[in-house]
């Protein structure tokens, strides 16, 4: 799909779903890595990750466009356009727009998180932690017994 076709699609979605014109530019940006698209506050342009269309097809692409158009129209109108704003969340629901896009990269650049399990030597209470603790420095919060590393496992 070309940038021109993307622009036409964005204009059509804006008119059909929001009932408003899209007056700025929309184009693909291959440098986007983890996000499906982004709305540019200063220029009001919309950039879309081409991987969305390549991996998931037209339906997912339209979802990302609707999400970015929510940012666009709310910002233009001077309403709350950020993810945390009530205006934004209401417009997402009203237009049936996704809050997040599907995963675009698998494993690339992402660390596998480790999970450490510690056990108290006195009362046998278990502690699950994401970081490796210094067992000489930390003790059980219940009985102040010594902590012992029981297991460490990689999670994806």
Coordinates of C-alpha atoms in Angstrom, one line a residue:
X1 CA 0.0 0.0 0.0
X2 CA 1.4 3.4 -0.9
X3 CA 1.3 6.6 1.1
X4 CA -1.4 8.0 -1.3
X5 CA -3.7 5.1 -0.7
X6 CA -3.0 5.4 3.1
X7 CA -4.0 9.1 3.0
X8 CA -7.2 8.2 1.1
X9 CA -8.0 5.5 3.6
X10 CA -7.4 7.9 6.6
X11 CA -9.7 10.6 5.0
X12 CA -12.4 8.0 4.3
X13 CA -12.2 6.6 7.9
X14 CA -12.3 10.1 9.3
X15 CA -15.4 11.1 7.3
X16 CA -17.3 7.8 7.9
X17 CA -16.5 7.1 11.5
X18 CA -15.9 10.6 13.0
X19 CA -18.0 12.7 10.5
X20 CA -15.1 15.2 10.2
X21 CA -12.5 15.9 7.5
X22 CA -8.8 15.0 7.9
X23 CA -6.9 18.1 6.7
X24 CA -3.3 17.1 7.2
X25 CA -0.9 14.4 6.0
X26 CA -0.8 10.7 6.7
X27 CA 2.1 8.4 5.7
X28 CA 4.0 5.3 6.5
X29 CA 7.1 5.5 8.6
X30 CA 9.3 2.4 8.6
X31 CA 11.4 3.7 11.6
X32 CA 8.5 3.1 14.0
X33 CA 9.4 -0.1 15.9
X34 CA 7.1 -0.9 18.7
X35 CA 4.1 1.3 18.0
X36 CA 1.4 0.9 15.3
X37 CA 1.2 4.6 14.6
X38 CA 1.6 8.1 16.1
X39 CA -0.1 11.4 15.9
X40 CA 2.3 14.4 15.6
X41 CA 1.2 17.2 17.9
X42 CA 2.9 20.1 16.1
X43 CA 2.3 19.2 12.5
X44 CA -0.9 17.3 13.1
X45 CA 0.3 14.5 10.7
X46 CA -0.3 10.9 11.3
X47 CA 2.5 8.3 10.9
X48 CA 1.6 4.6 10.5
X49 CA 4.0 1.6 10.9
X50 CA 3.8 -0.4 7.7
X51 CA 4.3 -3.6 9.6
X52 CA 0.7 -3.3 10.9
X53 CA -0.7 -3.7 7.3
X54 CA 2.0 -6.3 6.3
X55 CA 1.5 -8.6 9.4
X56 CA -2.2 -8.1 10.3
X57 CA -4.0 -6.7 7.2
X58 CA -6.5 -4.0 6.5
X59 CA -8.7 -4.5 9.6
X60 CA -5.8 -3.9 12.0
X61 CA -4.6 -1.0 9.9
X62 CA -8.1 0.7 10.1
X63 CA -8.0 0.1 13.9
X64 CA -4.7 1.9 14.3
X65 CA -6.0 4.7 12.0
X66 CA -9.1 5.1 14.1
X67 CA -6.9 5.3 17.3
X68 CA -4.7 8.0 15.8
X69 CA -7.7 9.9 14.5
X70 CA -9.1 10.0 18.1
X71 CA -5.8 11.8 19.1
X72 CA -6.1 14.0 16.1
X73 CA -9.7 15.2 16.4
X74 CA -9.6 15.7 20.1
X75 CA -6.4 17.7 19.9
X76 CA -7.8 19.9 17.1
X77 CA -10.9 20.5 19.2
X78 CA -8.9 21.4 22.3
X79 CA -10.1 18.4 24.4
X80 CA -8.2 15.7 26.3
X81 CA -6.3 13.8 23.6
X82 CA -3.9 11.8 25.8
X83 CA -4.4 8.1 26.7
X84 CA -5.2 9.0 30.3
X85 CA -7.9 11.6 29.5
X86 CA -11.6 10.7 29.9
X87 CA -12.4 12.4 26.5
X88 CA -10.0 10.1 24.7
X89 CA -11.3 7.0 26.4
X90 CA -14.9 7.9 25.6
X91 CA -14.1 8.6 22.0
X92 CA -12.3 5.2 21.7
X93 CA -15.4 3.5 22.9
X94 CA -17.8 5.5 20.8
X95 CA -15.8 4.8 17.6
X96 CA -14.9 1.2 18.6
X97 CA -11.2 2.0 18.3
X98 CA -8.6 -0.3 19.9
X99 CA -6.6 1.0 22.9
X100 CA -3.5 -0.9 21.8
X101 CA -2.3 -2.4 18.5
X102 CA -1.1 -6.0 18.1
X103 CA 2.5 -6.9 18.8
X104 CA 4.8 -5.9 16.0
X105 CA 8.1 -7.4 17.1
X106 CA 8.6 -10.7 18.8
X107 CA 11.6 -11.1 21.0
X108 CA 13.7 -8.6 19.0
X109 CA 15.3 -6.2 21.5
X110 CA 13.2 -7.5 24.3
X111 CA 14.8 -9.1 27.3
X112 CA 13.4 -12.2 28.8
X113 CA 12.4 -11.3 32.4
X114 CA 13.7 -13.5 35.2
X115 CA 11.8 -14.5 38.2
X116 CA 13.6 -15.3 41.5
X117 CA 12.0 -17.3 44.3
X118 CA 13.3 -17.0 47.8
X119 CA 12.3 -19.0 50.9
X120 CA 12.7 -18.1 54.5
X121 CA 14.9 -20.7 56.4
X122 CA 12.7 -20.3 59.6
X123 CA 9.1 -20.0 58.6
X124 CA 9.3 -21.3 54.9
X125 CA 7.5 -18.2 53.6
X126 CA 8.1 -17.8 49.8
X127 CA 9.0 -14.5 48.1
X128 CA 8.8 -14.0 44.3
X129 CA 11.0 -11.2 43.0
X130 CA 12.1 -9.8 39.6
X131 CA 15.5 -8.8 40.9
X132 CA 18.3 -10.8 42.5
X133 CA 18.5 -10.0 46.2
X134 CA 21.5 -9.9 48.4
X135 CA 20.5 -12.6 50.9
X136 CA 23.1 -11.3 53.4
X137 CA 21.4 -7.9 53.4
X138 CA 17.7 -8.8 53.4
X139 CA 15.7 -11.0 55.8
X140 CA 12.2 -12.4 56.0
X141 CA 9.6 -9.7 56.8
X142 CA 7.6 -12.0 59.0
X143 CA 10.1 -13.7 61.3
X144 CA 13.5 -12.0 60.3
X145 CA 14.9 -15.4 59.2
X146 CA 17.5 -15.9 56.6
X147 CA 16.4 -15.9 52.9
X148 CA 17.5 -18.7 50.6
X149 CA 17.4 -18.6 46.8
X150 CA 15.1 -21.5 45.8
X151 CA 14.8 -21.0 42.0
X152 CA 15.5 -18.6 39.2
X153 CA 13.6 -19.0 35.9
X154 CA 13.4 -17.1 32.6
X155 CA 9.9 -15.8 31.6
X156 CA 9.0 -14.5 28.2

